[in-house]
Amino acid sequence: MVNSIVWFRNDLRITDNAVINYCLENKRKVLPVYIHYPSTSLGSASKWWLKHSLISLNKSLKGNLIVIEGNPNKTLLDLVNKNGIKEILWNERYSKNDVNQDNEIINLLKNNNVRCITFHSCLLKNPQNTLKKDATPFRVYTPFYKQQYQDMAYELFDYNTEEIDYVHCNNNEQNSKILDVAIKTEKWHEKLLDQWSPGEVGAQEKLKVFLSHGLKGYTEGRNRPDKQHTSMLSPHIRFGEISIREVAKSLENINTEDAEIFYKELVWREFSYHLLYHFPHLVDTNLQKKFDNFKWLDNQDHLKSWQKGMTGYPIIDAGMRQLYETGYMHNRVRMIVGSFLVKNLMIHWKYGQEWFWDTLVDADIASNSASWQWVAGTGADAAPYFRIFNPVTQSKKFDPNGDYIKKYVPELKNIPIKYIHLPSELDAKSLRSYGVELGNDYPKPIVDLSITRERALDAFKKLSK
Ligand SMILES: Cc1cc2nc3c(=O)[nH]c(=O)nc-3n(C[C@H](O)[C@H](O)[C@H](O)COP(=O)(O)OP(=O)(O)OC[C@H]3O[C@@H](n4cnc5c(N)ncnc54)[C@H](O)[C@@H]3O)c2cc1C
């Protein structure tokens, strides 16, 4: 029987996994491995998630997962030599660094007579195959969706995970050392366990709850941060704890607009990966070159106020505090805080991208980079730069009763609904009667919205000439 390493990366599950399917179909003995490569940059919230996700994966694999810290090339070669390995199997990743690293490993292993077989299980479609008819990549979402995803049907792998045959290794001591020491988590992470259950079981539960409670009314409800209409699946999808095909297939017999709109959101993720794969510099360079000359401002005080949720604009502050407290922020609010940072504060999108990378449990190289470029107006299929969200108008529309604001900015809980979206409209005496002194209990607005809007538009006009 052939001994095969199953190298887990962004696919931390055993159900509907192309690699596991291959092992069962071809009667492989499986050595499941996760390599923690310290130089791979992961944000703090993601590290916390990863640690718990690996603990959960190890349970799914009946305690057979080996977690190793080190350089993947050397680690894999060592494992090959120690365990009589003939082949290494993995699901592909799509960033340039990952693709380069994988190619290097394939060559190295070939020279050592080890076969590498790779699969595509992290996306609905392999981005290599989602080109336009003229064989160039898409830059706009709608034609991408229509041509590539509209009429797709999904089949899941049909296998019994009880039949996985393992190459047994004594791994407990080593795993705990790496999970506790190498993947360090911070004190503030403890509160995340109240909100989330990383791993396959937690992911399945989230999908179940969403299908029974969130999906109906998703079309409108997904824009409301004060309601629970979205799936909260993003970190589970990010770490591959649930197969994206399984999520898509769960919609198959639901012929409603809500299901269609939700499916389109899944395709936004595909589109982000399409952009990342075909335009790898998406991560750190404006896709629209003209923005390379944009005069961004470097105001560290403004950046800190934004990060801490102390801008004086309640919807922005609620979003930034939700992020810090829960590792998550509602999509509508991500767009509002993003627009405020890059347009009203005129701070480069890379600072927003970095902060989200560190604090989001769903921080994803493709979705985070593509979304920041979209918000900034610098991306491929971007909201035009001159379309600037007014956070107060957005707040009135999408958090009409201020419930979301009150949850995350409790110092404003007694302010009447009419003023909760911009308490600075009230005079000092009225504010005091609601228990708020601006500048003391809650900040004064750090910038004027209309002045900064004009400033951003002027800067953009100069660029367009
Ligand atoms: C500035 C900014 C940064 C973002 N960074 C990330 C990120 O790092 N990781 C991430 O997963 N999403 C990111 N998003 C997209 C989106 O906000 C989240 O995917 C969504 O809020 C996750 O919540 P949910 O699972 O409840 O979403 P649902 O509405 O339930 O959507 C289902 C799934 O579809 C995918 N999805 C939904 N919307 C988008 C989108 N606009 N782009 C790509 N995929 C989408 C996600 O996998 C999500 O879990 C970002 C958006 C913005 C505006």
Short mmCIF file of C-alpha atoms and ligand atoms in Angstrom, two decimals:
data_model
loop_
_atom_site.label_atom_id
_atom_site.label_comp_id
_atom_site.label_asym_id
_atom_site.label_seq_id
_atom_site.Cartn_x
_atom_site.Cartn_y
_atom_site.Cartn_z
CA MET A 1 0.00 0.00 0.00
CA VAL A 2 1.28 3.48 -0.88
CA ASN A 3 1.94 5.89 1.99
CA SER A 4 0.86 9.41 1.06
CA ILE A 5 1.25 12.71 2.82
CA VAL A 6 -1.90 14.78 2.79
CA TRP A 7 -0.63 18.30 3.20
CA PHE A 8 -3.41 20.46 4.71
CA ARG A 9 -3.22 24.20 4.07
CA ASN A 10 -6.41 26.20 3.42
CA ASP A 11 -8.64 23.12 3.47
CA LEU A 12 -8.87 22.17 7.13
CA ARG A 13 -11.64 19.59 6.74
CA ILE A 14 -12.09 15.94 5.87
CA THR A 15 -15.53 16.15 4.24
CA ASP A 16 -15.86 16.93 0.52
CA ASN A 17 -12.11 17.26 0.13
CA ALA A 18 -10.64 16.23 -3.24
CA VAL A 19 -7.42 15.00 -1.61
CA ILE A 20 -9.20 12.72 0.84
CA ASN A 21 -11.41 11.46 -1.97
CA TYR A 22 -8.31 10.53 -3.99
CA CYS A 23 -6.81 8.67 -1.01
CA LEU A 24 -9.95 6.62 -0.47
CA GLU A 25 -10.47 5.85 -4.16
CA ASN A 26 -6.84 4.79 -4.54
CA LYS A 27 -6.47 3.01 -1.20
CA ARG A 28 -3.70 5.24 0.14
CA LYS A 29 -2.39 5.17 3.68
CA VAL A 30 -2.65 8.76 4.85
CA LEU A 31 -0.12 10.80 6.81
CA PRO A 32 -1.98 14.09 7.46
CA VAL A 33 0.33 17.05 7.98
CA TYR A 34 0.03 20.77 8.67
CA ILE A 35 3.23 22.79 8.39
CA HIS A 36 3.33 25.98 10.37
CA TYR A 37 5.78 28.21 8.58
CA PRO A 38 6.53 31.09 10.92
CA SER A 39 7.58 33.48 8.17
CA THR A 40 4.14 33.16 6.55
CA SER A 41 2.45 36.32 7.65
CA LEU A 42 -0.83 35.64 9.42
CA GLY A 43 -2.67 38.28 11.41
CA SER A 44 -3.21 37.79 15.16
CA ALA A 45 -6.92 36.97 14.87
CA SER A 46 -6.20 34.44 12.09
CA LYS A 47 -3.52 32.78 14.22
CA TRP A 48 -6.03 32.31 16.97
CA TRP A 49 -8.49 30.80 14.49
CA LEU A 50 -5.85 28.57 12.94
CA LYS A 51 -4.85 27.13 16.30
CA HIS A 52 -8.41 26.14 17.17
CA SER A 53 -9.11 24.94 13.68
CA LEU A 54 -6.10 22.59 13.81
CA ILE A 55 -7.22 21.21 17.15
CA SER A 56 -10.59 20.49 15.57
CA LEU A 57 -9.05 18.98 12.42
CA ASN A 58 -6.93 16.68 14.58
CA LYS A 59 -10.15 15.41 16.19
CA SER A 60 -11.72 14.80 12.76
CA LEU A 61 -8.57 12.87 11.83
CA LYS A 62 -8.82 10.74 15.00
CA GLY A 63 -5.71 12.34 16.49
CA ASN A 64 -3.47 11.53 13.51
CA LEU A 65 -2.64 15.07 12.36
CA ILE A 66 1.00 16.04 12.63
CA VAL A 67 1.58 19.75 13.14
CA ILE A 68 5.16 20.70 12.36
CA GLU A 69 6.89 24.03 12.54
CA GLY A 70 9.48 24.77 9.89
CA ASN A 71 10.37 25.31 6.28
CA PRO A 72 7.97 23.23 4.12
CA ASN A 73 10.71 21.95 1.73
CA LYS A 74 12.86 20.56 4.48
CA THR A 75 9.95 19.36 6.58
CA LEU A 76 8.37 17.42 3.72
CA LEU A 77 11.67 15.83 2.72
CA ASP A 78 12.27 14.72 6.32
CA LEU A 79 8.81 13.20 6.51
CA VAL A 80 9.29 11.45 3.16
CA ASN A 81 12.51 9.85 4.33
CA LYS A 82 11.21 8.82 7.75
CA ASN A 83 7.90 7.36 6.63
CA GLY A 84 8.55 5.74 3.26
CA ILE A 85 6.37 8.31 1.49
CA LYS A 86 5.80 7.89 -2.25
CA GLU A 87 3.51 10.80 -2.94
CA ILE A 88 2.38 14.13 -1.53
CA LEU A 89 -1.10 15.45 -2.14
CA TRP A 90 -2.55 18.91 -1.62
CA ASN A 91 -5.21 21.36 -2.65
CA GLU A 92 -3.84 24.34 -4.53
CA ARG A 93 -3.55 27.90 -3.25
CA TYR A 94 -3.55 30.89 -5.56
CA SER A 95 -1.37 33.77 -4.37
CA LYS A 96 1.88 34.31 -6.22
CA ASN A 97 4.03 33.43 -3.19
CA ASP A 98 2.09 30.24 -2.60
CA VAL A 99 2.20 29.21 -6.27
CA ASN A 100 5.98 29.84 -6.37
CA GLN A 101 6.50 27.92 -3.17
CA ASP A 102 4.47 24.97 -4.45
CA ASN A 103 6.36 24.87 -7.74
CA GLU A 104 9.65 24.86 -5.88
CA ILE A 105 8.47 21.94 -3.75
CA ILE A 106 7.21 20.01 -6.77
CA ASN A 107 10.67 20.27 -8.38
CA LEU A 108 12.45 19.33 -5.19
CA LEU A 109 10.28 16.27 -4.67
CA LYS A 110 10.55 15.21 -8.30
CA ASN A 111 14.31 15.11 -7.85
CA ASN A 112 13.73 12.82 -4.87
CA ASN A 113 11.37 10.52 -6.79
CA VAL A 114 8.30 11.60 -4.89
CA ARG A 115 5.14 12.29 -6.86
CA CYS A 116 3.07 15.43 -6.16
CA ILE A 117 -0.57 15.40 -7.09
CA THR A 118 -2.53 18.58 -6.66
CA PHE A 119 -6.26 19.29 -6.63
CA HIS A 120 -8.61 22.25 -6.65
CA SER A 121 -10.91 22.13 -3.67
CA CYS A 122 -10.72 25.66 -2.26
CA LEU A 123 -12.78 27.39 -4.94
CA LEU A 124 -15.82 26.50 -7.04
CA LYS A 125 -13.64 26.78 -10.16
CA ASN A 126 -9.93 26.75 -10.83
CA PRO A 127 -9.05 30.39 -11.71
CA GLN A 128 -6.83 29.16 -14.53
CA ASN A 129 -10.02 28.12 -16.32
CA THR A 130 -12.16 31.20 -15.79
CA LEU A 131 -10.86 33.37 -18.61
CA LYS A 132 -12.91 35.44 -21.05
CA LYS A 133 -13.61 34.08 -24.51
CA ASP A 134 -10.53 35.94 -25.79
CA ALA A 135 -8.45 34.10 -23.15
CA THR A 136 -7.75 37.21 -21.06
CA PRO A 137 -8.81 37.60 -17.42
CA PHE A 138 -12.04 39.32 -16.42
CA ARG A 139 -11.82 42.71 -14.70
CA VAL A 140 -15.56 43.18 -14.16
CA TYR A 141 -17.71 41.04 -11.88
CA THR A 142 -21.03 40.82 -13.77
CA PRO A 143 -19.74 39.27 -17.02
CA PHE A 144 -17.48 37.03 -14.92
CA TYR A 145 -20.51 35.79 -13.02
CA LYS A 146 -22.71 35.39 -16.11
CA GLN A 147 -20.20 33.59 -18.26
CA GLN A 148 -18.58 31.40 -15.67
CA TYR A 149 -20.93 30.74 -12.76
CA GLN A 150 -24.55 31.39 -13.61
CA ASP A 151 -25.54 27.90 -14.66
CA MET A 152 -23.33 25.78 -12.53
CA ALA A 153 -24.41 22.64 -10.71
CA TYR A 154 -22.30 21.08 -7.98
CA GLU A 155 -21.62 17.47 -7.06
CA LEU A 156 -20.01 16.55 -3.77
CA PHE A 157 -17.62 13.68 -3.16
CA ASP A 158 -19.34 10.64 -1.79
CA TYR A 159 -17.11 8.80 0.69
CA ASN A 160 -17.06 7.50 4.20
CA THR A 161 -14.46 9.28 6.35
CA GLU A 162 -14.40 6.28 8.71
CA GLU A 163 -12.57 4.41 5.97
CA ILE A 164 -9.52 6.69 5.96
CA ASP A 165 -6.48 4.53 6.66
CA TYR A 166 -3.71 6.34 8.56
CA VAL A 167 0.05 6.06 8.84
CA HIS A 168 0.16 6.33 12.63
CA CYS A 169 2.66 8.69 14.24
CA ASN A 170 3.21 9.69 17.81
CA ASN A 171 2.38 13.35 17.51
CA ASN A 172 0.69 14.56 20.68
CA GLU A 173 3.58 16.16 22.47
CA GLN A 174 4.89 17.85 19.36
CA ASN A 175 1.46 19.13 18.32
CA SER A 176 0.73 20.70 21.69
CA LYS A 177 4.14 22.35 21.74
CA ILE A 178 3.56 23.98 18.38
CA LEU A 179 -0.04 24.90 18.97
CA ASP A 180 0.71 26.43 22.37
CA VAL A 181 4.14 27.91 21.79
CA ALA A 182 4.59 28.64 18.10
CA ILE A 183 1.07 29.73 17.25
CA LYS A 184 0.95 32.14 20.16
CA THR A 185 -2.37 33.62 21.02
CA GLU A 186 -2.91 36.77 23.02
CA LYS A 187 -5.00 37.38 26.09
CA TRP A 188 -7.61 39.31 24.10
CA HIS A 189 -8.25 36.24 21.99
CA GLU A 190 -10.04 34.49 24.86
CA LYS A 191 -13.24 36.41 24.25
CA LEU A 192 -13.33 35.15 20.66
CA LEU A 193 -14.24 31.65 21.85
CA ASP A 194 -17.56 33.04 23.11
CA GLN A 195 -18.43 34.08 19.56
CA TRP A 196 -16.95 31.43 17.35
CA SER A 197 -16.44 27.66 17.06
CA PRO A 198 -13.56 27.16 14.63
CA GLY A 199 -13.57 23.81 12.83
CA GLU A 200 -15.77 21.58 10.72
CA VAL A 201 -18.49 21.06 13.30
CA GLY A 202 -18.84 24.80 13.93
CA ALA A 203 -18.93 25.45 10.17
CA GLN A 204 -21.70 22.92 9.56
CA GLU A 205 -23.69 24.40 12.41
CA LYS A 206 -23.33 27.94 10.98
CA LEU A 207 -24.58 26.76 7.58
CA LYS A 208 -27.54 24.98 9.16
CA VAL A 209 -28.56 28.03 11.18
CA PHE A 210 -28.17 30.31 8.17
CA LEU A 211 -30.32 28.10 5.91
CA SER A 212 -33.08 27.88 8.50
CA HIS A 213 -32.99 31.45 9.85
CA GLY A 214 -30.88 33.87 7.79
CA LEU A 215 -31.43 33.05 4.14
CA LYS A 216 -35.10 34.05 3.97
CA GLY A 217 -34.96 37.82 3.62
CA TYR A 218 -31.19 37.83 2.85
CA THR A 219 -31.62 40.13 -0.18
CA GLU A 220 -32.56 43.09 2.03
CA GLY A 221 -31.37 41.80 5.38
CA ARG A 222 -27.74 41.32 4.32
CA ASN A 223 -27.33 45.11 4.36
CA ARG A 224 -28.52 45.46 7.94
CA PRO A 225 -25.79 45.23 10.57
CA ASP A 226 -28.47 45.46 13.26
CA LYS A 227 -29.98 42.14 12.12
CA GLN A 228 -28.54 38.64 11.85
CA HIS A 229 -29.12 37.82 8.19
CA THR A 230 -25.70 36.93 6.89
CA SER A 231 -24.20 33.47 7.31
CA MET A 232 -21.06 34.37 9.35
CA LEU A 233 -19.40 31.57 7.39
CA SER A 234 -16.46 33.68 6.19
CA PRO A 235 -13.75 32.45 8.62
CA HIS A 236 -14.89 28.84 8.13
CA ILE A 237 -14.71 29.28 4.36
CA ARG A 238 -11.38 31.10 4.62
CA PHE A 239 -9.77 28.12 6.42
CA GLY A 240 -11.59 25.59 4.26
CA GLU A 241 -13.46 24.04 7.18
CA ILE A 242 -16.47 23.70 4.95
CA SER A 243 -16.29 23.02 1.25
CA ILE A 244 -17.40 25.98 -0.84
CA ARG A 245 -19.15 23.52 -3.15
CA GLU A 246 -21.14 22.22 -0.23
CA VAL A 247 -22.26 25.76 0.61
CA ALA A 248 -23.24 26.36 -3.04
CA LYS A 249 -24.96 23.00 -3.34
CA SER A 250 -27.05 23.65 -0.23
CA LEU A 251 -28.85 26.33 -2.30
CA GLU A 252 -29.61 23.99 -5.20
CA ASN A 253 -33.29 23.40 -4.54
CA ILE A 254 -34.10 26.81 -3.16
CA ASN A 255 -35.42 28.83 -6.07
CA THR A 256 -35.61 32.22 -4.45
CA GLU A 257 -34.02 35.58 -5.07
CA ASP A 258 -32.46 35.32 -1.60
CA ALA A 259 -30.63 32.11 -2.58
CA GLU A 260 -29.47 33.65 -5.86
CA ILE A 261 -28.14 36.78 -4.16
CA PHE A 262 -26.32 34.68 -1.56
CA TYR A 263 -24.79 32.53 -4.30
CA LYS A 264 -23.61 35.71 -6.02
CA GLU A 265 -21.76 36.65 -2.83
CA LEU A 266 -19.94 33.33 -2.95
CA VAL A 267 -18.98 34.24 -6.50
CA TRP A 268 -17.57 37.58 -5.28
CA ARG A 269 -15.06 35.45 -3.41
CA GLU A 270 -14.30 33.57 -6.63
CA PHE A 271 -13.88 36.90 -8.40
CA SER A 272 -11.42 38.09 -5.76
CA TYR A 273 -9.36 34.94 -6.34
CA HIS A 274 -9.62 35.38 -10.09
CA LEU A 275 -8.14 38.87 -9.70
CA LEU A 276 -5.46 37.66 -7.28
CA TYR A 277 -4.42 34.83 -9.56
CA HIS A 278 -4.28 36.86 -12.76
CA PHE A 279 -3.12 40.16 -11.21
CA PRO A 280 -0.90 39.00 -8.32
CA HIS A 281 0.24 42.55 -7.55
CA LEU A 282 -3.36 43.24 -6.40
CA VAL A 283 -2.05 42.64 -2.88
CA ASP A 284 0.23 45.67 -2.78
CA THR A 285 -0.18 47.78 -5.93
CA ASN A 286 -3.06 49.86 -7.30
CA LEU A 287 -4.65 47.99 -10.18
CA GLN A 288 -5.39 51.37 -11.72
CA LYS A 289 -1.93 52.80 -12.25
CA LYS A 290 -3.04 56.44 -12.17
CA PHE A 291 -3.57 56.11 -8.41
CA ASP A 292 0.16 55.63 -7.96
CA ASN A 293 0.35 59.46 -8.09
CA PHE A 294 -2.49 60.06 -5.67
CA LYS A 295 -1.55 62.38 -2.79
CA TRP A 296 -2.56 60.23 0.20
CA LEU A 297 -2.30 61.86 3.62
CA ASP A 298 -0.16 60.52 6.42
CA ASN A 299 -2.09 61.45 9.56
CA GLN A 300 -1.22 58.89 12.25
CA ASP A 301 -3.66 60.41 14.77
CA HIS A 302 -6.53 59.95 12.34
CA LEU A 303 -5.43 56.41 11.60
CA LYS A 304 -5.33 55.58 15.32
CA SER A 305 -8.77 57.10 15.92
CA TRP A 306 -10.13 55.00 13.07
CA GLN A 307 -8.50 51.81 14.37
CA LYS A 308 -9.77 52.35 17.90
CA GLY A 309 -13.31 53.31 16.86
CA MET A 310 -12.95 56.87 18.17
CA THR A 311 -13.79 59.01 15.12
CA GLY A 312 -16.94 60.68 16.46
CA TYR A 313 -19.02 59.01 13.74
CA PRO A 314 -21.01 56.31 15.54
CA ILE A 315 -21.47 53.86 12.66
CA ILE A 316 -17.72 53.93 11.95
CA ASP A 317 -16.89 53.53 15.62
CA ALA A 318 -19.39 50.68 16.06
CA GLY A 319 -17.86 48.84 13.09
CA MET A 320 -14.27 49.29 14.21
CA ARG A 321 -15.15 48.18 17.75
CA GLN A 322 -17.12 45.18 16.47
CA LEU A 323 -13.98 44.22 14.57
CA TYR A 324 -11.71 44.53 17.58
CA GLU A 325 -14.08 42.75 19.95
CA THR A 326 -15.25 39.93 17.73
CA GLY A 327 -12.70 39.58 14.90
CA TYR A 328 -15.50 40.30 12.43
CA MET A 329 -17.32 43.25 10.89
CA HIS A 330 -20.54 43.30 8.92
CA ASN A 331 -19.98 43.71 5.16
CA ARG A 332 -22.00 46.92 4.79
CA VAL A 333 -20.02 48.48 7.63
CA ARG A 334 -16.71 47.28 6.13
CA MET A 335 -17.62 49.35 3.07
CA ILE A 336 -18.56 52.39 5.16
CA VAL A 337 -15.42 52.35 7.34
CA GLY A 338 -13.30 51.66 4.25
CA SER A 339 -14.73 54.63 2.36
CA PHE A 340 -14.22 56.87 5.41
CA LEU A 341 -10.56 55.87 5.72
CA VAL A 342 -9.57 56.26 2.08
CA LYS A 343 -11.83 59.15 1.11
CA ASN A 344 -12.67 61.32 4.12
CA LEU A 345 -9.32 60.74 5.82
CA MET A 346 -7.48 60.22 2.51
CA ILE A 347 -5.30 57.55 4.11
CA HIS A 348 -3.87 54.92 1.76
CA TRP A 349 -5.97 51.73 1.52
CA LYS A 350 -2.93 49.62 2.44
CA TYR A 351 -3.29 50.81 6.09
CA GLY A 352 -6.88 49.61 6.13
CA GLN A 353 -5.89 46.36 4.48
CA GLU A 354 -3.14 45.81 7.10
CA TRP A 355 -5.42 46.54 10.05
CA PHE A 356 -8.11 44.21 8.72
CA TRP A 357 -5.46 41.58 8.05
CA ASP A 358 -4.40 41.65 11.68
CA THR A 359 -7.82 41.81 13.29
CA LEU A 360 -10.26 39.83 11.10
CA VAL A 361 -10.76 36.15 11.80
CA ASP A 362 -11.72 35.79 8.13
CA ALA A 363 -8.67 37.76 6.85
CA ASP A 364 -8.20 36.43 3.36
CA ILE A 365 -5.49 37.51 0.98
CA ALA A 366 -7.78 37.66 -2.06
CA SER A 367 -11.02 39.01 -0.57
CA ASN A 368 -9.27 41.53 1.67
CA SER A 369 -7.02 42.93 -1.06
CA ALA A 370 -9.69 43.00 -3.77
CA SER A 371 -12.26 44.55 -1.43
CA TRP A 372 -9.91 47.30 -0.26
CA GLN A 373 -9.05 48.16 -3.84
CA TRP A 374 -12.76 48.10 -4.67
CA VAL A 375 -13.59 50.47 -1.80
CA ALA A 376 -10.67 52.77 -2.63
CA GLY A 377 -11.68 52.93 -6.31
CA THR A 378 -8.21 51.75 -7.31
CA GLY A 379 -9.18 48.20 -8.30
CA ALA A 380 -10.27 46.38 -11.43
CA ASP A 381 -14.05 46.53 -11.00
CA ALA A 382 -14.03 49.30 -8.46
CA ALA A 383 -16.66 51.62 -7.07
CA PRO A 384 -15.65 54.89 -8.78
CA TYR A 385 -13.45 57.04 -6.59
CA PHE A 386 -15.94 59.92 -6.70
CA ARG A 387 -18.70 57.76 -5.16
CA ILE A 388 -18.15 58.58 -1.50
CA PHE A 389 -20.31 57.01 1.20
CA ASN A 390 -21.76 59.45 3.70
CA PRO A 391 -21.50 57.50 6.97
CA VAL A 392 -24.39 59.36 8.57
CA THR A 393 -26.78 58.72 5.67
CA GLN A 394 -25.65 55.09 5.51
CA SER A 395 -26.15 54.73 9.23
CA LYS A 396 -29.72 56.11 9.08
CA LYS A 397 -30.55 53.78 6.21
CA PHE A 398 -29.00 50.54 7.43
CA ASP A 399 -29.13 50.88 11.23
CA PRO A 400 -32.35 52.89 11.44
CA ASN A 401 -32.96 52.39 15.16
CA GLY A 402 -29.31 52.66 16.12
CA ASP A 403 -29.34 49.14 17.61
CA TYR A 404 -25.98 48.21 16.09
CA ILE A 405 -24.47 51.49 17.28
CA LYS A 406 -25.81 51.04 20.81
CA LYS A 407 -24.43 47.51 20.97
CA TYR A 408 -20.85 48.52 20.20
CA VAL A 409 -20.82 52.16 21.35
CA PRO A 410 -22.70 51.80 24.62
CA GLU A 411 -21.84 55.32 25.80
CA LEU A 412 -24.45 56.53 23.29
CA LYS A 413 -27.22 54.22 24.48
CA ASN A 414 -29.43 57.01 25.88
CA ILE A 415 -29.21 59.29 22.83
CA PRO A 416 -32.57 59.48 20.97
CA ILE A 417 -32.76 57.67 17.63
CA LYS A 418 -32.97 60.97 15.75
CA TYR A 419 -29.47 61.97 16.90
CA ILE A 420 -27.73 58.68 17.42
CA HIS A 421 -26.25 58.72 13.93
CA LEU A 422 -24.52 62.05 14.63
CA PRO A 423 -24.68 63.06 18.30
CA SER A 424 -22.59 66.19 17.62
CA GLU A 425 -25.74 67.72 16.12
CA LEU A 426 -27.07 68.11 19.64
CA ASP A 427 -26.08 71.04 21.86
CA ALA A 428 -23.91 70.41 24.91
CA LYS A 429 -26.77 70.77 27.38
CA SER A 430 -29.00 68.19 25.65
CA LEU A 431 -26.06 65.84 25.28
CA ARG A 432 -25.37 66.13 29.00
CA SER A 433 -28.97 65.18 29.77
CA TYR A 434 -28.27 61.91 27.89
CA GLY A 435 -25.08 61.36 29.85
CA VAL A 436 -22.64 62.37 27.12
CA GLU A 437 -20.04 65.09 27.02
CA LEU A 438 -18.41 65.26 23.62
CA GLY A 439 -14.65 65.14 23.82
CA ASN A 440 -14.91 63.39 27.16
CA ASP A 441 -17.36 60.45 27.01
CA TYR A 442 -17.37 60.25 23.24
CA PRO A 443 -15.12 62.00 20.67
CA LYS A 444 -16.08 65.03 18.63
CA PRO A 445 -16.04 64.20 14.88
CA ILE A 446 -12.39 64.09 13.86
CA VAL A 447 -13.13 65.59 10.42
CA ASP A 448 -15.94 67.48 8.72
CA LEU A 449 -17.67 65.19 6.21
CA SER A 450 -18.44 67.75 3.50
CA ILE A 451 -15.05 69.48 3.64
CA THR A 452 -13.20 66.16 3.43
CA ARG A 453 -15.50 64.97 0.69
CA GLU A 454 -14.63 68.02 -1.42
CA ARG A 455 -10.94 67.59 -0.59
CA ALA A 456 -11.03 64.00 -1.85
CA LEU A 457 -12.89 64.99 -5.02
CA ASP A 458 -10.36 67.77 -5.73
CA ALA A 459 -7.45 65.37 -5.27
CA PHE A 460 -9.15 62.94 -7.62
CA LYS A 461 -9.77 65.62 -10.25
CA LYS A 462 -6.11 66.61 -10.20
CA LEU A 463 -5.26 63.00 -10.81
CA SER A 464 -7.66 62.63 -13.71
CA LYS A 465 -6.10 65.51 -15.67
C1 LIG B 1 -12.84 46.43 2.95
C2 LIG B 1 -13.34 45.00 2.93
C3 LIG B 1 -12.50 43.97 3.33
C4 LIG B 1 -12.94 42.64 3.30
N1 LIG B 1 -12.10 41.65 3.70
C5 LIG B 1 -12.51 40.35 3.66
C6 LIG B 1 -11.65 39.30 4.08
O1 LIG B 1 -10.49 39.50 4.47
N2 LIG B 1 -12.14 38.02 4.05
C7 LIG B 1 -13.41 37.73 3.62
O2 LIG B 1 -13.81 36.55 3.62
N3 LIG B 1 -14.23 38.72 3.18
C8 LIG B 1 -13.84 40.01 3.20
N4 LIG B 1 -14.68 41.00 2.79
C9 LIG B 1 -15.96 40.62 2.16
C10 LIG B 1 -17.16 40.53 3.11
O3 LIG B 1 -17.25 41.66 3.93
C11 LIG B 1 -17.15 39.28 4.00
O4 LIG B 1 -16.91 38.13 3.23
C12 LIG B 1 -18.51 39.09 4.69
O5 LIG B 1 -18.81 40.23 5.47
C13 LIG B 1 -18.45 37.87 5.57
O6 LIG B 1 -19.61 37.72 6.33
P1 LIG B 1 -20.60 36.53 6.07
O7 LIG B 1 -19.87 35.25 6.01
O8 LIG B 1 -21.68 36.64 7.09
O9 LIG B 1 -21.14 36.91 4.63
P2 LIG B 1 -22.37 36.36 3.77
O10 LIG B 1 -23.15 37.55 3.34
O11 LIG B 1 -23.09 35.31 4.49
O12 LIG B 1 -21.65 35.79 2.47
C14 LIG B 1 -21.32 34.41 2.31
C15 LIG B 1 -19.88 34.27 1.91
O13 LIG B 1 -19.63 34.86 0.64
C16 LIG B 1 -18.33 35.41 0.60
N5 LIG B 1 -18.46 36.87 0.41
C17 LIG B 1 -19.50 37.64 0.74
N6 LIG B 1 -19.29 38.91 0.32
C18 LIG B 1 -18.09 38.93 -0.25
C19 LIG B 1 -17.30 39.95 -0.88
N7 LIG B 1 -17.73 41.20 -1.01
N8 LIG B 1 -16.08 39.62 -1.37
C20 LIG B 1 -15.62 38.35 -1.27
N9 LIG B 1 -16.33 37.34 -0.70
C21 LIG B 1 -17.53 37.63 -0.20
C22 LIG B 1 -17.68 35.10 1.95
O14 LIG B 1 -16.95 33.91 1.83
C23 LIG B 1 -18.89 34.92 2.84
O15 LIG B 1 -18.64 34.11 3.96
C24 LIG B 1 -14.26 42.35 2.83
C25 LIG B 1 -15.09 43.40 2.43
C26 LIG B 1 -14.65 44.71 2.50
C27 LIG B 1 -15.57 45.81 2.05
#
